mmCIF file of C-alpha atoms in Angstrom:
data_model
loop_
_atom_site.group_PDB
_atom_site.id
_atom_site.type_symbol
_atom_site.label_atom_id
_atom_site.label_comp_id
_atom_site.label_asym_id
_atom_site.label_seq_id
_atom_site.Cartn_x
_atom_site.Cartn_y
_atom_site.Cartn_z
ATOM 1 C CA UNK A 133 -44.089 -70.249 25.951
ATOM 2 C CA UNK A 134 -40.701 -70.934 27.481
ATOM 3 C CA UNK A 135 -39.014 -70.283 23.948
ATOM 4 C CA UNK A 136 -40.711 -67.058 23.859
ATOM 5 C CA UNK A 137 -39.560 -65.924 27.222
ATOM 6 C CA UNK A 138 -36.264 -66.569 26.364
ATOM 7 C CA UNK A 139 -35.896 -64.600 23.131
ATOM 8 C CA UNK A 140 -37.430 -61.770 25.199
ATOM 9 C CA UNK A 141 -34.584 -62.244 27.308
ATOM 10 C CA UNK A 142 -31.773 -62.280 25.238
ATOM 11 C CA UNK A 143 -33.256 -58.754 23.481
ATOM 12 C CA UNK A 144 -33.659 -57.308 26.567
ATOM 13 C CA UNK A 145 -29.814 -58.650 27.535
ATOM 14 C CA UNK A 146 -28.577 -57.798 24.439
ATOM 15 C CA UNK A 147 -29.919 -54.268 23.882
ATOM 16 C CA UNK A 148 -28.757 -53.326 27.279
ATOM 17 C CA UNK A 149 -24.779 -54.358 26.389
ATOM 18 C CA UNK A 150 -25.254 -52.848 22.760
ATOM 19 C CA UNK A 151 -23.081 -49.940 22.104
ATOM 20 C CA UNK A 152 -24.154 -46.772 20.712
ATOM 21 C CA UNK A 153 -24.065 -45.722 16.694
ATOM 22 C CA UNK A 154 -21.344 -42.866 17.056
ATOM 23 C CA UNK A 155 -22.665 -39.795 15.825
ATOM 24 C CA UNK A 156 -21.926 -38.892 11.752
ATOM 25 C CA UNK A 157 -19.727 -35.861 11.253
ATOM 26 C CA UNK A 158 -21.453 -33.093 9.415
ATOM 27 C CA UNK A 159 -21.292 -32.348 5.722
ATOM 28 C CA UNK A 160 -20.440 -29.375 5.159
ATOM 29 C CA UNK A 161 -18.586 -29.326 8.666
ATOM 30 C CA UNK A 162 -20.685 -27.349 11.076
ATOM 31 C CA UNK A 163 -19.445 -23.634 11.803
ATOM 32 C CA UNK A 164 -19.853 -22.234 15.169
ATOM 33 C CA UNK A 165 -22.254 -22.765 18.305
ATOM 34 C CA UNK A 166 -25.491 -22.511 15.773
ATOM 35 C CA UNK A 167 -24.822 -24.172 12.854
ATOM 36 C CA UNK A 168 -24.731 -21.373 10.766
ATOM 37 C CA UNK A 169 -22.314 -21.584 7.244
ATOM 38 C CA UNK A 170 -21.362 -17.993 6.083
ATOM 39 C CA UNK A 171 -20.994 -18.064 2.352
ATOM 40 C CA UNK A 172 -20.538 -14.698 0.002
ATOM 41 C CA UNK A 173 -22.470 -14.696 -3.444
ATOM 42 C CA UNK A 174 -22.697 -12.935 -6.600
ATOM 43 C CA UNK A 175 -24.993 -10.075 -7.314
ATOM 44 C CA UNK A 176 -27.512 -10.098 -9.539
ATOM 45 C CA UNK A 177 -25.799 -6.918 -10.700
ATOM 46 C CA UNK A 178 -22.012 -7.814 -10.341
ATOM 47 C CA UNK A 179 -22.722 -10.892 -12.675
ATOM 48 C CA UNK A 180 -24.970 -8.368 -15.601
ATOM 49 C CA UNK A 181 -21.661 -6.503 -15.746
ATOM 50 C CA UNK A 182 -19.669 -9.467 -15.821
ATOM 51 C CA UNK A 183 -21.978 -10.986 -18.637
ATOM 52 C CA UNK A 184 -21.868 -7.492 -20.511
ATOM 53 C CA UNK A 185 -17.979 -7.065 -20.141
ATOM 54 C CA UNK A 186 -17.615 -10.089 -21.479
ATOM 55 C CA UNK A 187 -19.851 -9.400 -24.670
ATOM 56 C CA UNK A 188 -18.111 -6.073 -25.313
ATOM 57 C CA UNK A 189 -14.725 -7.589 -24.965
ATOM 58 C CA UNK A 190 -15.419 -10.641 -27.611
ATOM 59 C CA UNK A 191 -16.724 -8.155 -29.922
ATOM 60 C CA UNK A 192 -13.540 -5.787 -29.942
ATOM 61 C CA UNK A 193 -12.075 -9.447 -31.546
ATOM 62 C CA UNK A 194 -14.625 -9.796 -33.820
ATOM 63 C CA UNK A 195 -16.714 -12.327 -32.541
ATOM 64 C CA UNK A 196 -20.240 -12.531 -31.133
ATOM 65 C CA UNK A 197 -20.294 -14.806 -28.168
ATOM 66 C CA UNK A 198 -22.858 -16.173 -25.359
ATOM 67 C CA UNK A 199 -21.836 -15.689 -21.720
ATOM 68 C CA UNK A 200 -23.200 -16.993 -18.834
ATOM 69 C CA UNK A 201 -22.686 -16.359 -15.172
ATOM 70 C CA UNK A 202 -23.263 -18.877 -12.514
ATOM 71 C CA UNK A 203 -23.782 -18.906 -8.974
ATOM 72 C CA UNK A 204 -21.643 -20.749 -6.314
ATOM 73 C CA UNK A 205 -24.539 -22.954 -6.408
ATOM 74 C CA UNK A 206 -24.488 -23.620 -9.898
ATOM 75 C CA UNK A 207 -27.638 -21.678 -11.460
ATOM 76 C CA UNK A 208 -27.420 -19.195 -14.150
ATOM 77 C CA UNK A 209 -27.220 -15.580 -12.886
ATOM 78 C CA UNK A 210 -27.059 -13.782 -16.305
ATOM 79 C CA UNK A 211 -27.030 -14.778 -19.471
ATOM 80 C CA UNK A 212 -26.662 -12.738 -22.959
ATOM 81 C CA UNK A 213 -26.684 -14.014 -26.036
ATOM 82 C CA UNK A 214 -25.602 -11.766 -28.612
ATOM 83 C CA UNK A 215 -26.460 -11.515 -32.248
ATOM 84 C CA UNK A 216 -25.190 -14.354 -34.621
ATOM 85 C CA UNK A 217 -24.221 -16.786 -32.347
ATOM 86 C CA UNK A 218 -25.563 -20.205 -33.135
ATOM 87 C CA UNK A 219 -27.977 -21.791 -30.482
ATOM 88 C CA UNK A 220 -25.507 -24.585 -29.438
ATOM 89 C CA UNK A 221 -23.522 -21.575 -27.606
ATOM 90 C CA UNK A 222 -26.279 -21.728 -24.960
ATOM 91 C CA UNK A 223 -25.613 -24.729 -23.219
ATOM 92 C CA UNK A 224 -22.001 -25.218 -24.221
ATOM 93 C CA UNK A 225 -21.656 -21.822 -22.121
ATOM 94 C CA UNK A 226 -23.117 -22.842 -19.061
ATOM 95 C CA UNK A 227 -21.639 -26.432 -19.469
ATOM 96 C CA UNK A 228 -17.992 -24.534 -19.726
ATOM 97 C CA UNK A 229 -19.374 -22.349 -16.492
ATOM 98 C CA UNK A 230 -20.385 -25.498 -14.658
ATOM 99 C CA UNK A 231 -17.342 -26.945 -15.277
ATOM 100 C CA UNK A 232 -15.082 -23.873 -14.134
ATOM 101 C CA UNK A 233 -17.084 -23.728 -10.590
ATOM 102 C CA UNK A 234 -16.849 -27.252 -10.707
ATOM 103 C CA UNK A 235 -13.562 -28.213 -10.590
ATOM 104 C CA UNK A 236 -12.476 -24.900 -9.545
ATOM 105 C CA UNK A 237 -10.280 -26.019 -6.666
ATOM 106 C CA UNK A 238 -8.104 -28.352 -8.738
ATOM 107 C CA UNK A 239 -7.935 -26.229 -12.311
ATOM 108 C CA UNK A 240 -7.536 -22.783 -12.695
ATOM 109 C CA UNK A 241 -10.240 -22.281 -15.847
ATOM 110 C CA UNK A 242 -12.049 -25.186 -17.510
ATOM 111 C CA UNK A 243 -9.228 -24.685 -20.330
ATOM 112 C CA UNK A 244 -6.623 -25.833 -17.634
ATOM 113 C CA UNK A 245 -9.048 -28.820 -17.086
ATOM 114 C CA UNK A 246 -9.416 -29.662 -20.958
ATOM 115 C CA UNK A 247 -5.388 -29.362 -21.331
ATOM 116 C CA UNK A 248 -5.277 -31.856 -18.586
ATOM 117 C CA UNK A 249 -7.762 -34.536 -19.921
ATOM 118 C CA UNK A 250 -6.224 -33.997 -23.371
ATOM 119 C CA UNK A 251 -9.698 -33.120 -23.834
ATOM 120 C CA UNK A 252 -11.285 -33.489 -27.906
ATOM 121 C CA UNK A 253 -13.486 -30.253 -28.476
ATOM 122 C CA UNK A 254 -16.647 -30.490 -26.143
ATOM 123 C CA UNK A 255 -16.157 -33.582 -24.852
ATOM 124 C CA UNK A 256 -18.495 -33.925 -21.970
ATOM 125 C CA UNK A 257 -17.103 -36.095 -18.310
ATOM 126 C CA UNK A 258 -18.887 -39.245 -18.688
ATOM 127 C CA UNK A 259 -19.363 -39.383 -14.706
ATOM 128 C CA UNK A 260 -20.178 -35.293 -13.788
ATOM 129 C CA UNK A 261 -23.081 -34.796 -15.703
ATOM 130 C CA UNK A 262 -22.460 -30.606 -16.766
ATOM 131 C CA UNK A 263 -18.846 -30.870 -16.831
ATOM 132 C CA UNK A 264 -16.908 -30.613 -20.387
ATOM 133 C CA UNK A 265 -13.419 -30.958 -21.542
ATOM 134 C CA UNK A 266 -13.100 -27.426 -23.362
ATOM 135 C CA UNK A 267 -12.188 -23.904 -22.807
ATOM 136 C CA UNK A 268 -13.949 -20.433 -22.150
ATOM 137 C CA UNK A 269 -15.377 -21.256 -18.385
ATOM 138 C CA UNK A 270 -13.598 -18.936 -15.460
ATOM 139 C CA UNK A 271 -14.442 -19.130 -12.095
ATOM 140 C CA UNK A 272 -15.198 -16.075 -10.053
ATOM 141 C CA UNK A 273 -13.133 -15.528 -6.608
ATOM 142 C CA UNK A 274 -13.660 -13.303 -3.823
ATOM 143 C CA UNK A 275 -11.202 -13.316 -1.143
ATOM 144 C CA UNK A 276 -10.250 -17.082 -1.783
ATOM 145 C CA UNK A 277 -13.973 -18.515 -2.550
ATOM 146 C CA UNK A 278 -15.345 -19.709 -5.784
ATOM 147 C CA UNK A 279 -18.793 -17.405 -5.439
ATOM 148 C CA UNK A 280 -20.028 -18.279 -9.130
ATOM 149 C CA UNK A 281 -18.024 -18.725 -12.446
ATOM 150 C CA UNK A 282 -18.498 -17.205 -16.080
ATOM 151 C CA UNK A 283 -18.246 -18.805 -19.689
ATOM 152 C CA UNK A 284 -18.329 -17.605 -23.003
ATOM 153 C CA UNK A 285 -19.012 -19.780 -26.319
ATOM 154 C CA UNK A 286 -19.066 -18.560 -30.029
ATOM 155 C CA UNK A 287 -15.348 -17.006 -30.012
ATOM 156 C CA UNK A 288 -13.927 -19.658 -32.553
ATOM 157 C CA UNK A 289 -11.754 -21.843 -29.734
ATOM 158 C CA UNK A 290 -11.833 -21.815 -25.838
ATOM 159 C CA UNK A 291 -8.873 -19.577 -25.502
ATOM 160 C CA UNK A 292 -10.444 -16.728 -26.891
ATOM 161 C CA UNK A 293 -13.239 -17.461 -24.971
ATOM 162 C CA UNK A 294 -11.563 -17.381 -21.912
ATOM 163 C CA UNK A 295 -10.105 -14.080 -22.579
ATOM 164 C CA UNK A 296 -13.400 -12.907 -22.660
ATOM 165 C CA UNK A 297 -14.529 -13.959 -19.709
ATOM 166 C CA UNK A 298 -11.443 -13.207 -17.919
ATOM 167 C CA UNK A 299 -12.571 -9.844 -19.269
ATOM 168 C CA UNK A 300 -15.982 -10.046 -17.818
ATOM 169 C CA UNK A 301 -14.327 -10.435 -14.217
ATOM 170 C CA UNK A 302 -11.759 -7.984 -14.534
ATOM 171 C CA UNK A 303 -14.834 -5.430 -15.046
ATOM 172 C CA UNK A 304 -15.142 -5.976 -11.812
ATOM 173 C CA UNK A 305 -11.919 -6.802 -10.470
ATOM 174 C CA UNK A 306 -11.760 -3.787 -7.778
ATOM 175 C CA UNK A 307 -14.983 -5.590 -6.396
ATOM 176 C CA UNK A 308 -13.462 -8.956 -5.823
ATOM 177 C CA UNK A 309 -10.807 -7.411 -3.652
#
């Protein structure tokens, strides 16, 4: 009985000299009195004509190409597929999308990434599941935010795949002012 009462005293002693946990700071850091994180997205509209642009430009250089457009959050917002472009172009394109949003802050286009890693065609990140070591993926900015990114695959090599989705945002360029 006597043992008991003196655990029960040394919690009680204890817990009344413990110090408080400090409070965690917030991920993403908290904005304002309410909480609230303003963000600016894509359109489901804005990233059609990107997608389209895109298409049209690849086939003025003769190839047929699969663009997608992402979100800032990562999920497709368009995607066209045009004729005679094999079904690998699917996922390679929002792979190459993925990886422009990504790593967006550090690379200017997932080219710029691949030419960094001394990337071998395709070559996926073995610890960012998504994220590959080639060209074509460009991510979409709006007044200094990465609100979504676009990627083409079937134009024969990531540079030419980049030019057309750099072609797919400068559609739309006036918008992004």
């Amino acid at each position: 009985m006597r043992l008991a009462a003196a655990v029960a005293t040394s919690f009680i002693a204890t817990s009344a000299f413990a110090q408080p946990l400090p409070v965690p700071a917030s991920y993403p850091p908290v904005v304002g009195e309410k909480g609230i994180v303003t963000s600016h997205e894509i359109s489901l509209d804005m990233a059609e004509k990107i997608a389209r642009a895109g298409i049209e430009a690849c086939r003025k250089m003769g190839f047929h190409t699969t663009m997608v457009v992402i979100d800032s959050g990562g999920t497709m917002k368009a995607f066209l597929r045009d004729d005679k472009t094999g079904p690998h172009t699917v996922t390679l394109a929002q792979d190459k999308a993925f990886t422009a949003l990504t790593l967006a802050s550090r690379f200017a286009s997932s080219a710029t990434f691949a030419t960094a890693r001394s990337s071998t065609l395709g070559s996926p990140m073995t610890n960012i599941r998504g994220v590959v070591g080639v060209g074509g993926g460009v991510p979409i900015k709006y007044h200094g935010d990465t609100i979504g990114a676009v990627a083409s695959s079937g134009a024969v090599g990531g540079d030419k795949d980049e030019l057309c989705s750099q072609a797919g945002i400068d559609a739309v360029a006036d918008q992004l002012k």
